[in-house]
Coordinates of N, CA and C in Angstrom, one line a residue:
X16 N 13.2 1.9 12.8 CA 12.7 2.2 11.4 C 13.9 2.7 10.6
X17 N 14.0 2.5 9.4 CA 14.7 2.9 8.4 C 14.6 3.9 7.8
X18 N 15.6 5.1 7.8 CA 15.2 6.5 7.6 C 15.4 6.6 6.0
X19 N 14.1 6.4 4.9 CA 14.8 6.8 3.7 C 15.1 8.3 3.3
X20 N 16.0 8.0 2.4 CA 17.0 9.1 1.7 C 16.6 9.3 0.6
X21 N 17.0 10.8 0.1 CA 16.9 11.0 -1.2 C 17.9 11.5 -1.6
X22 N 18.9 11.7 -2.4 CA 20.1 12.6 -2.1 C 20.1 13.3 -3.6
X23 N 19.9 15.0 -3.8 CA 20.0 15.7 -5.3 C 21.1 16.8 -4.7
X24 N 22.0 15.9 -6.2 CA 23.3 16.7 -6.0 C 24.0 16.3 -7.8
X25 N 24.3 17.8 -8.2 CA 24.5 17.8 -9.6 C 26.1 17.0 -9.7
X26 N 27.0 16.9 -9.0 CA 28.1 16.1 -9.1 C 27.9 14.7 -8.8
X27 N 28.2 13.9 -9.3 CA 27.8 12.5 -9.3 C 28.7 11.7 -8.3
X28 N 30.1 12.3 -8.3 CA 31.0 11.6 -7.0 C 30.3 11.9 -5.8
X29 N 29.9 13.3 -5.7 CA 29.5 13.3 -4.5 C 27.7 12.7 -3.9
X30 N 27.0 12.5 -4.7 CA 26.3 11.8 -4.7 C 26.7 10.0 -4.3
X31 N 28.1 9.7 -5.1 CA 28.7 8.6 -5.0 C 28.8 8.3 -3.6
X32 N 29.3 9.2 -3.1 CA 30.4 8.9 -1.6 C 29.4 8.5 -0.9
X33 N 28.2 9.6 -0.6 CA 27.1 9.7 0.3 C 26.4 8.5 0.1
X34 N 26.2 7.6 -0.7 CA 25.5 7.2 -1.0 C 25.9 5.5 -0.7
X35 N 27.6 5.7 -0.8 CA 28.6 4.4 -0.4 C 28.2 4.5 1.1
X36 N 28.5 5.7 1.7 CA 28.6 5.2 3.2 C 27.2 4.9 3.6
X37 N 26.3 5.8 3.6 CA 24.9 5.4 3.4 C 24.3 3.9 3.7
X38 N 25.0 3.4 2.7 CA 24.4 2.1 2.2 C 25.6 1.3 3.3
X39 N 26.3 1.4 3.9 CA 27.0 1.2 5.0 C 26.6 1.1 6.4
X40 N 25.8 1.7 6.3 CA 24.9 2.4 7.7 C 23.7 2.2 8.2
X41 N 23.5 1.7 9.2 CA 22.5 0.6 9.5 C 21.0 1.5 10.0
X42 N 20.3 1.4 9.3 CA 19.0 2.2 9.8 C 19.1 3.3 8.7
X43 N 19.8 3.5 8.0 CA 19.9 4.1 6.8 C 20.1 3.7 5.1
X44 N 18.9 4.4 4.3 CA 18.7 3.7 3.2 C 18.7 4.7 2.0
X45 N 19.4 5.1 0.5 CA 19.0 5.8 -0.1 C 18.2 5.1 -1.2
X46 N 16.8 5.5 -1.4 CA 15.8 5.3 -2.1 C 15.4 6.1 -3.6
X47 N 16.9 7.1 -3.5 CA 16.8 8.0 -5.2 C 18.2 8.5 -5.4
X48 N 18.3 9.3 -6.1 CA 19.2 10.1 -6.1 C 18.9 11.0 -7.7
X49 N 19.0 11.9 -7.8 CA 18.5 13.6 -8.4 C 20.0 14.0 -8.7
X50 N 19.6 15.0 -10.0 CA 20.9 15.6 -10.4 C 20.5 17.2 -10.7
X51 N 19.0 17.5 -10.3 CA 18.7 18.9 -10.1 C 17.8 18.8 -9.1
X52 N 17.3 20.1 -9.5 CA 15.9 20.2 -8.1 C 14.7 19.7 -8.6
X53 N 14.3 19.6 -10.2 CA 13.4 19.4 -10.7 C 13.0 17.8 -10.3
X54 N 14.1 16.9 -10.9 CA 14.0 15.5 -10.6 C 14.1 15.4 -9.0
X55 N 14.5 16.3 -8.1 CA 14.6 16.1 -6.8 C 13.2 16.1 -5.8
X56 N 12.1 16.8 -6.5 CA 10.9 17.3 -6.6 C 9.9 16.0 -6.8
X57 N 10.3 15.6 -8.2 CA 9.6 14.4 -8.7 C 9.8 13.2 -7.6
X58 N 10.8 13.0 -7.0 CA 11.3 11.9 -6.9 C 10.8 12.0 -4.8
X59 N 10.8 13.2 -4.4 CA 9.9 13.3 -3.3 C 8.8 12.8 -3.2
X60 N 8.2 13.0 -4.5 CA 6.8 13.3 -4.6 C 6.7 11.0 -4.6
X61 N 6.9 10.7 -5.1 CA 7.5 9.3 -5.9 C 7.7 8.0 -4.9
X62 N 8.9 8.5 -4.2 CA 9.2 7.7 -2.8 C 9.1 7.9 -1.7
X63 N 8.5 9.5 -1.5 CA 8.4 9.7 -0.3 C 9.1 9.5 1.2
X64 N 10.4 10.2 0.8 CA 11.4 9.8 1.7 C 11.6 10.7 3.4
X65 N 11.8 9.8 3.8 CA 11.8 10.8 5.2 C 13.0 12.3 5.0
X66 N 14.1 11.9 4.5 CA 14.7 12.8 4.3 C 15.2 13.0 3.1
X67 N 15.4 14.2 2.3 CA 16.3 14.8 1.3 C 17.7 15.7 1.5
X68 N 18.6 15.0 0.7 CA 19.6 15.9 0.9 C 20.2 16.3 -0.3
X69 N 20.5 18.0 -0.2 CA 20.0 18.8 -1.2 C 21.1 19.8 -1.3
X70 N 21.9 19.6 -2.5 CA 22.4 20.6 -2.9 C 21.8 22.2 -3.3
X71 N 22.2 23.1 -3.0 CA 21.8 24.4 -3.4 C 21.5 24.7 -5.0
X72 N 23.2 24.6 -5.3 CA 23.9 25.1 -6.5 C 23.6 23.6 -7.9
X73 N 22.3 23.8 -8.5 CA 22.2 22.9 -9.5 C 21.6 23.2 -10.5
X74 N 21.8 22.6 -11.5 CA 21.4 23.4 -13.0 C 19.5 23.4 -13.7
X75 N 19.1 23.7 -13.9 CA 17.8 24.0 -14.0 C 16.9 24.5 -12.6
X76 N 16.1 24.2 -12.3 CA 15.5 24.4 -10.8 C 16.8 24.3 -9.4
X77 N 17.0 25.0 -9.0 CA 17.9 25.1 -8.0 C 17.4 24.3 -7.0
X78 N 18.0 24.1 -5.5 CA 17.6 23.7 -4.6 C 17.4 24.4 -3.8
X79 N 16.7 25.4 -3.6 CA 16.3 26.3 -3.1 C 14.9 26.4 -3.4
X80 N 14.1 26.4 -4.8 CA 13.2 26.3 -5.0 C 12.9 24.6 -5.2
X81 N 13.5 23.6 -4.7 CA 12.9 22.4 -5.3 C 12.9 22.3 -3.3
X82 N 13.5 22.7 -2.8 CA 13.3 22.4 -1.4 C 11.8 23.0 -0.7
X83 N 11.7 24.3 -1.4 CA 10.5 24.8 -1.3 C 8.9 24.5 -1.4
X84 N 9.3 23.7 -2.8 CA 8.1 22.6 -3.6 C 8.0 21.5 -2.3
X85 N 9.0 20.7 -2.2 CA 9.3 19.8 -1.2 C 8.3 20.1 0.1
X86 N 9.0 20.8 0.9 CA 8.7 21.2 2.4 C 6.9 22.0 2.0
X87 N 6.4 22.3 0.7 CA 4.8 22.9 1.3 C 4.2 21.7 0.7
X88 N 4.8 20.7 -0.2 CA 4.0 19.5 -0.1 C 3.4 18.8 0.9
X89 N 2.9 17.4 0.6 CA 1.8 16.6 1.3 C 3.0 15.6 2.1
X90 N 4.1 15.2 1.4 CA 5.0 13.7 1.7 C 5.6 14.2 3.1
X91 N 5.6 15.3 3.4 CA 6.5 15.3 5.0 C 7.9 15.1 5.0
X92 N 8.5 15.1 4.1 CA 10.2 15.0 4.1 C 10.8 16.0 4.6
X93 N 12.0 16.1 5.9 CA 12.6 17.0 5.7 C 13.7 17.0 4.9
X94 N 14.2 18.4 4.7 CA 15.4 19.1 3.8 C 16.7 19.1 4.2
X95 N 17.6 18.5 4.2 CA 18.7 19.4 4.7 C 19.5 20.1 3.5
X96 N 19.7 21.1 3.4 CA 20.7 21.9 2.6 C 22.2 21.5 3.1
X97 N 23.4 20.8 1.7 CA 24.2 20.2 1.5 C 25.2 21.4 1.0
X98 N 25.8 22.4 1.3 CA 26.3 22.9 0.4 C 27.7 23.9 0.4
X99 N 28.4 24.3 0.1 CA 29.9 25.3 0.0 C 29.8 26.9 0.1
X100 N 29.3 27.4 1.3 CA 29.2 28.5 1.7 C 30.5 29.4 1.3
X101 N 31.4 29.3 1.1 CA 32.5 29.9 0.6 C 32.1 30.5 -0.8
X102 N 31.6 30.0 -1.8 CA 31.1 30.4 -2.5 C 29.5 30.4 -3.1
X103 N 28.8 30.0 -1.9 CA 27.2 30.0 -2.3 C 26.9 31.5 -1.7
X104 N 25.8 32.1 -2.2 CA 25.3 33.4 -1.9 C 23.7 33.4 -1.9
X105 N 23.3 32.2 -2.0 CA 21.7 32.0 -1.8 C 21.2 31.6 -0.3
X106 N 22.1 31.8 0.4 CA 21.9 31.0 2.2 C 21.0 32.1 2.4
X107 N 20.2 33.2 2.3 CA 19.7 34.2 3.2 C 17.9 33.6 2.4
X108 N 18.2 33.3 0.6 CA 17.2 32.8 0.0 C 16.6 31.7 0.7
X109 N 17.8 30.3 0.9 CA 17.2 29.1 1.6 C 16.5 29.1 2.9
X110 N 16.9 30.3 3.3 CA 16.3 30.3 4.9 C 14.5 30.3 4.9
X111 N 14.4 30.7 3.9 CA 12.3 31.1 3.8 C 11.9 29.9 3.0
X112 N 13.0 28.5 2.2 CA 12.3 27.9 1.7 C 12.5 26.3 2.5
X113 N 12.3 26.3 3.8 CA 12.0 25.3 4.6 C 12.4 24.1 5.4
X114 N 13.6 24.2 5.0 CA 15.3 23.6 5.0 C 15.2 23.1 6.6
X115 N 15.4 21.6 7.1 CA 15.1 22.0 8.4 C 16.8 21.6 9.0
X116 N 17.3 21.9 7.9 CA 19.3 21.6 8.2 C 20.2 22.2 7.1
X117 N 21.0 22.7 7.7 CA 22.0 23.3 7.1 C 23.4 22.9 7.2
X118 N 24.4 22.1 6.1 CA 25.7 21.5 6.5 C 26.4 22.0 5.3
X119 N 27.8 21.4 5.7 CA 28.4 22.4 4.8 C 29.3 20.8 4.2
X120 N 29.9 20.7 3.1 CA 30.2 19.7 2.1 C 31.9 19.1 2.9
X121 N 32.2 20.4 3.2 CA 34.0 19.4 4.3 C 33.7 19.3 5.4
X122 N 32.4 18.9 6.2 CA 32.0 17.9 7.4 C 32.4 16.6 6.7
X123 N 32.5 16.2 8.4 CA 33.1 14.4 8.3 C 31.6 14.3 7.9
X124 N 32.0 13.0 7.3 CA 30.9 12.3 6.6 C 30.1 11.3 7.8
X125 N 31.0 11.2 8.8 CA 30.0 11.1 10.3 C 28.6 11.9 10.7
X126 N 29.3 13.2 10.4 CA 28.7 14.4 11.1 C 27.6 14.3 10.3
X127 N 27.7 14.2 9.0 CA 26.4 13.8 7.9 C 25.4 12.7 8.5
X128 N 25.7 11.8 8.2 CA 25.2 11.1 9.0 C 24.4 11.1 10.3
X129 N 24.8 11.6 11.0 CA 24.1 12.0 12.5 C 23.0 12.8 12.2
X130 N 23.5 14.2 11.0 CA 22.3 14.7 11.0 C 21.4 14.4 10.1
X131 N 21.6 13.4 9.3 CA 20.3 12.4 8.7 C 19.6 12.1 9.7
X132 N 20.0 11.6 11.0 CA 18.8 10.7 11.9 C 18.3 12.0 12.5
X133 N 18.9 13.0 13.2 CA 18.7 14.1 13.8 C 17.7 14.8 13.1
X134 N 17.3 15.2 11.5 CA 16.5 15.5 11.1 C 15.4 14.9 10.6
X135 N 15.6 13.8 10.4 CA 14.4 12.3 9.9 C 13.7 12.5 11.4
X136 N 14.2 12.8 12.5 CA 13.4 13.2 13.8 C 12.3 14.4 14.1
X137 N 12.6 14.7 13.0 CA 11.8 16.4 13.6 C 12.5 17.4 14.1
X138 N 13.7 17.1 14.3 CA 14.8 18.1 14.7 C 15.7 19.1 13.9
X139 N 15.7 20.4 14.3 CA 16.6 20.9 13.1 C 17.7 20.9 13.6
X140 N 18.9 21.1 12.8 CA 20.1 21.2 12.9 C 20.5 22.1 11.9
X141 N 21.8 22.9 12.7 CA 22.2 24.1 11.9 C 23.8 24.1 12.5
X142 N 24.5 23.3 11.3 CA 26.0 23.5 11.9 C 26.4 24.9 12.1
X143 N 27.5 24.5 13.1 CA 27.8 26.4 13.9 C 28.2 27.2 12.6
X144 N 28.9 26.5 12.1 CA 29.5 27.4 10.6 C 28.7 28.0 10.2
X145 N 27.3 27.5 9.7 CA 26.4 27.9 8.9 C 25.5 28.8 9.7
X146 N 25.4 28.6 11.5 CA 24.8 29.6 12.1 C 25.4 30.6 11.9
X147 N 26.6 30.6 12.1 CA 27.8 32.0 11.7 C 27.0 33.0 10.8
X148 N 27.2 31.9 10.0 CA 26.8 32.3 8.4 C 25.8 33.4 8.2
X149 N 24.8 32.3 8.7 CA 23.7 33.2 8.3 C 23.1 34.3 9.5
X150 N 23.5 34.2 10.5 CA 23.6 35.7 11.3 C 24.0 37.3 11.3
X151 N 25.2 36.8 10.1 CA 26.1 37.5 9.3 C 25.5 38.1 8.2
X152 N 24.9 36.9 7.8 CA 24.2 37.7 6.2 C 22.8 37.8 6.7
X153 N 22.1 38.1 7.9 CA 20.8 38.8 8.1 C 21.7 40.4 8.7
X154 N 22.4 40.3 9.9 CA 22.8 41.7 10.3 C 23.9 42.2 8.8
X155 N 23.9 41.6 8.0 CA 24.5 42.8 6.7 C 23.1 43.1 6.1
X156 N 22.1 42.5 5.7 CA 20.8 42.3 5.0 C 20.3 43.9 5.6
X157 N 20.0 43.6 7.2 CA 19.4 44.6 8.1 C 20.3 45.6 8.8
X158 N 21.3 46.1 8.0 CA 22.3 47.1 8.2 C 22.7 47.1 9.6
X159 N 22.5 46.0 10.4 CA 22.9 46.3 12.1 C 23.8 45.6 12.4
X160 N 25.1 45.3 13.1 CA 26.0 44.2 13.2 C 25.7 43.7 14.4
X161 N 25.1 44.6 15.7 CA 24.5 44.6 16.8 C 23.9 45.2 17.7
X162 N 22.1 44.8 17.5 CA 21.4 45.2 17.7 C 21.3 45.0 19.5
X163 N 20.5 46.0 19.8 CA 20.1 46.4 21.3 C 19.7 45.2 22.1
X164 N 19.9 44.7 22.7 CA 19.5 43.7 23.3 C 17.7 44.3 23.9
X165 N 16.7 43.1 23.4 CA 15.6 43.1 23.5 C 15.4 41.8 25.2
X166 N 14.7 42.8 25.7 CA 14.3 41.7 26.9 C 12.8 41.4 27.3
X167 N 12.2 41.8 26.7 CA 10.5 41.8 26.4 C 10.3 40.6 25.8
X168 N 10.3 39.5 25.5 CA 9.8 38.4 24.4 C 9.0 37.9 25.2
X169 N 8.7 37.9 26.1 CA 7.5 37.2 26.6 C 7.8 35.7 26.9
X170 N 8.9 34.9 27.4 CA 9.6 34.3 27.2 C 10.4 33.7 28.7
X171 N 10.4 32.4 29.5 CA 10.9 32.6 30.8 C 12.6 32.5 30.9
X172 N 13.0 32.8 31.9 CA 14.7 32.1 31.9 C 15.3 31.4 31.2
X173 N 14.4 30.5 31.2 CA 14.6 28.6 31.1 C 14.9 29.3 29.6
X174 N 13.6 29.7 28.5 CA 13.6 29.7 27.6 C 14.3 30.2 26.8
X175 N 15.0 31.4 27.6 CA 15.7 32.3 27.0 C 16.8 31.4 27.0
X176 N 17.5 30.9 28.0 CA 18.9 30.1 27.8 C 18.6 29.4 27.2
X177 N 17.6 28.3 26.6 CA 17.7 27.5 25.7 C 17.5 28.5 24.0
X178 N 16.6 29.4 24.1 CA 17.2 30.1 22.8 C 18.3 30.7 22.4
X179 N 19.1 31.0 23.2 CA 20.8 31.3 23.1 C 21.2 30.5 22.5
X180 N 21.1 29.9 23.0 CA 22.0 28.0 22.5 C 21.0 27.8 21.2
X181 N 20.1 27.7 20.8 CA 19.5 27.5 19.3 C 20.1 28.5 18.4
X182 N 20.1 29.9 18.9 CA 21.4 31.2 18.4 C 22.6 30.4 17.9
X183 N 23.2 29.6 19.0 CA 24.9 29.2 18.8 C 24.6 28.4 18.2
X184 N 23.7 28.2 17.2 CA 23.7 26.1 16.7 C 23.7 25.0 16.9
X185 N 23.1 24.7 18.6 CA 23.4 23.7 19.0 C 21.9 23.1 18.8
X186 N 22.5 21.6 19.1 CA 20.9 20.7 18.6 C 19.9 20.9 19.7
X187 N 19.1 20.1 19.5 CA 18.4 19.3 20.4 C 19.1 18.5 21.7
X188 N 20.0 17.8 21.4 CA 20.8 16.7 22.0 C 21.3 17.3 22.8
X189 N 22.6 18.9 22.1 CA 23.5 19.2 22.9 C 22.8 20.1 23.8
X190 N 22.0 20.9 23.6 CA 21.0 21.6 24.4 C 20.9 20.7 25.8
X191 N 20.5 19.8 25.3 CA 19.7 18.9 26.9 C 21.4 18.5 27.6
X192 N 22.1 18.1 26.7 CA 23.0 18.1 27.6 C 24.3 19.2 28.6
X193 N 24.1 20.3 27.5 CA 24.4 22.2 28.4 C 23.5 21.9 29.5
X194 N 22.2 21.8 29.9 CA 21.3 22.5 30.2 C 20.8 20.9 31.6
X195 N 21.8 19.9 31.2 CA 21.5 18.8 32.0 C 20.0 18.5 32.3
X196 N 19.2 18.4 31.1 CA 17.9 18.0 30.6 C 18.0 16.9 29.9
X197 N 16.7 16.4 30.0 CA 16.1 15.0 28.6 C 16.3 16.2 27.5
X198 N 16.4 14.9 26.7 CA 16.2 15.3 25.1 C 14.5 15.4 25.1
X199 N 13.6 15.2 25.3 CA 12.7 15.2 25.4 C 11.8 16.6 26.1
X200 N 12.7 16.9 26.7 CA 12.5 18.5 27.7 C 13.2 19.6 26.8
X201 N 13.8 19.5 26.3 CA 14.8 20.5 25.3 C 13.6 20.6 24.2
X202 N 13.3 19.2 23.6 CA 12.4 19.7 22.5 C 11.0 20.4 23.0
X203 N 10.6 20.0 24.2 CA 9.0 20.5 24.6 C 9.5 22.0 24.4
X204 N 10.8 22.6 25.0 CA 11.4 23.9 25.0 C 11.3 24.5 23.9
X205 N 11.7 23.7 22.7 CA 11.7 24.3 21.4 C 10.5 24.7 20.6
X206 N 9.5 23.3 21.3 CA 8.4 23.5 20.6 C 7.5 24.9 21.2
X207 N 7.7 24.9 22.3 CA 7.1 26.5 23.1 C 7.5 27.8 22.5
X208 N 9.0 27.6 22.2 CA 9.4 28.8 22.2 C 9.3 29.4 20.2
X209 N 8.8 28.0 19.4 CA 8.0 28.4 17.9 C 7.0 29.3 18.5
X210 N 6.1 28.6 19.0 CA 4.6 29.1 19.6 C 4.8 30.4 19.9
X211 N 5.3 30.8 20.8 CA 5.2 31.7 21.9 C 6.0 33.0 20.6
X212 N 6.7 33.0 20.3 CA 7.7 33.5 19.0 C 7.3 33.8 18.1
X213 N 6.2 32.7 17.5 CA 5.7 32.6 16.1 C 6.7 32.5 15.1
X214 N 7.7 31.8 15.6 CA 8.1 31.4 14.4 C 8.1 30.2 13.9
X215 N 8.4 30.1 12.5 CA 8.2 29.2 12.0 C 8.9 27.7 11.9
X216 N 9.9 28.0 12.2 CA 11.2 26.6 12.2 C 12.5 27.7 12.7
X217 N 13.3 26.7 13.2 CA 14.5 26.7 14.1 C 15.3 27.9 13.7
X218 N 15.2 28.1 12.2 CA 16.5 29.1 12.1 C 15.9 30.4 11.8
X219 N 14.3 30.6 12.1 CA 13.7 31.7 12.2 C 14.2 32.0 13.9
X220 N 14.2 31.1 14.5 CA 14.6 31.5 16.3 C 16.1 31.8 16.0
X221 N 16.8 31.1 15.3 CA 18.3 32.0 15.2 C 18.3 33.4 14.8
X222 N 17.4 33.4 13.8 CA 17.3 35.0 13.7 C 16.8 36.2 14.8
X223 N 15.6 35.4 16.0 CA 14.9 36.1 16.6 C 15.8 35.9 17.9
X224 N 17.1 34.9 17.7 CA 18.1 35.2 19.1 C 19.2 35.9 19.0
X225 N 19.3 36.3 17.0 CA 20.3 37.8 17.1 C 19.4 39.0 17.6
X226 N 18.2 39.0 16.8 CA 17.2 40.6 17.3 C 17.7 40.8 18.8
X227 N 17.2 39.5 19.2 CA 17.5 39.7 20.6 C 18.9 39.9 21.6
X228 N 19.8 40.4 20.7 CA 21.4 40.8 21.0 C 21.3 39.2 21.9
X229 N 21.0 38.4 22.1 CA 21.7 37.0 22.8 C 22.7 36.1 22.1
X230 N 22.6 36.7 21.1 CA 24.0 36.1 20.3 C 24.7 37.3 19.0
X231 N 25.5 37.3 18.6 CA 26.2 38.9 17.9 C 26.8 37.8 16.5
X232 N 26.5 38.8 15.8 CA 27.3 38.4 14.6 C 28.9 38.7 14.7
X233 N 29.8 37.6 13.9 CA 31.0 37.7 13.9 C 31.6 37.1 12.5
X234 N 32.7 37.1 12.3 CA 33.9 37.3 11.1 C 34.6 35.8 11.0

């Protein structure tokens, strides 16, 4: 199947690039392209693309709230957040509005790519940078840099080592491969440990694998 694309990004080169290799790339199609969140909204709603990729930083509706619109709609698209952590300060905002990927704009345009299919799957992805990231700006948020290690989660072995590793950023893929599992067993793991957790998507378990001192924030 052919995974379509949406791509809202207020610079037009960069919209350009993604869009050249894109159309390079076999099983990969972009079907719009947006220069805010408003038209990025419309244009979900419109073509109904398996995936959106989504700048933060854009002028009228941000992508934070057009990812939001996006992800409680009817079309099923996932999100990835596209964006320059060095100077973005809304990563703690994007986290509650449903983003099921987080990349950062000087990844190889490979690495992009990969996580287009990786997320058109049902899978989140959260490059390590960005796990950094936002570990960092929850233990500054919640005044703790490291918190007590919690061993109560109700939660087996198995699960716990695979939520460590969702802590460190690693996929689906590399999970099964740490852990010398199917990809198929990694994800039944993921899907248990929402359940069991209550949480809601993947980088709510990053957050509930620092509570759980299994991973520490760092610099």
């Amino acid at each position: 199947m052919t995974v379509r694309v949406v791509l809202a990004d207020d610079q037009p080169l960069v919209r350009a690039a993604l869009r050249m290799v894109i159309a390079e790339t076999p099983g990969l199609e972009v079907v719009g392209e947006a220069g805010n969140g408003a038209e990025a909204v419309e244009l979900a709603g419109a073509e109904h693309p398996d995936v959106v990729v989504m700048d933060i930083r854009m002028p009228g509706m941000d992508g934070i709230e057009a990812t939001r619109l996006i992800t409680e709609g009817s079309g099923g698209a996932q999100v990835i957040m596209l964006t320059t952590f060095d100077d973005d300060d809304y990563l703690y905002g994007a986290l509650r509005a449903g983003a099921a990927g987080f990349l950062v704009k000087d990844m190889a345009l490979d690495d992009i790519l990969d996580a287009i299919r990786v997320v058109a799957t049902g899978d989140g992805l959260l490059a390590p940078s960005v796990t950094r990231r936002l570990i960092r700006e929850f233990a500054e948020r919640s005044g703790s840099a490291a918190p007590a290690p919690r061993t109560a989660l109700g939660i087996t072995d198995r699960e716990r080592e695979v939520l460590t590793l969702i802590g460190n950023g690693l996929s689906n893929t590399e999970i099964a491969a740490r852990l010398s599992i199917s990809v198929a067993t990694a994800k039944t793991y993921v899907t248990r440990l929402l359940a069991k957790l209550d949480a809601r998507d993947r980088v709510r378990l990053v957050i509930i694998a620092y509570e759980a001192g299994l991973v520490v924030a760092t610099r």
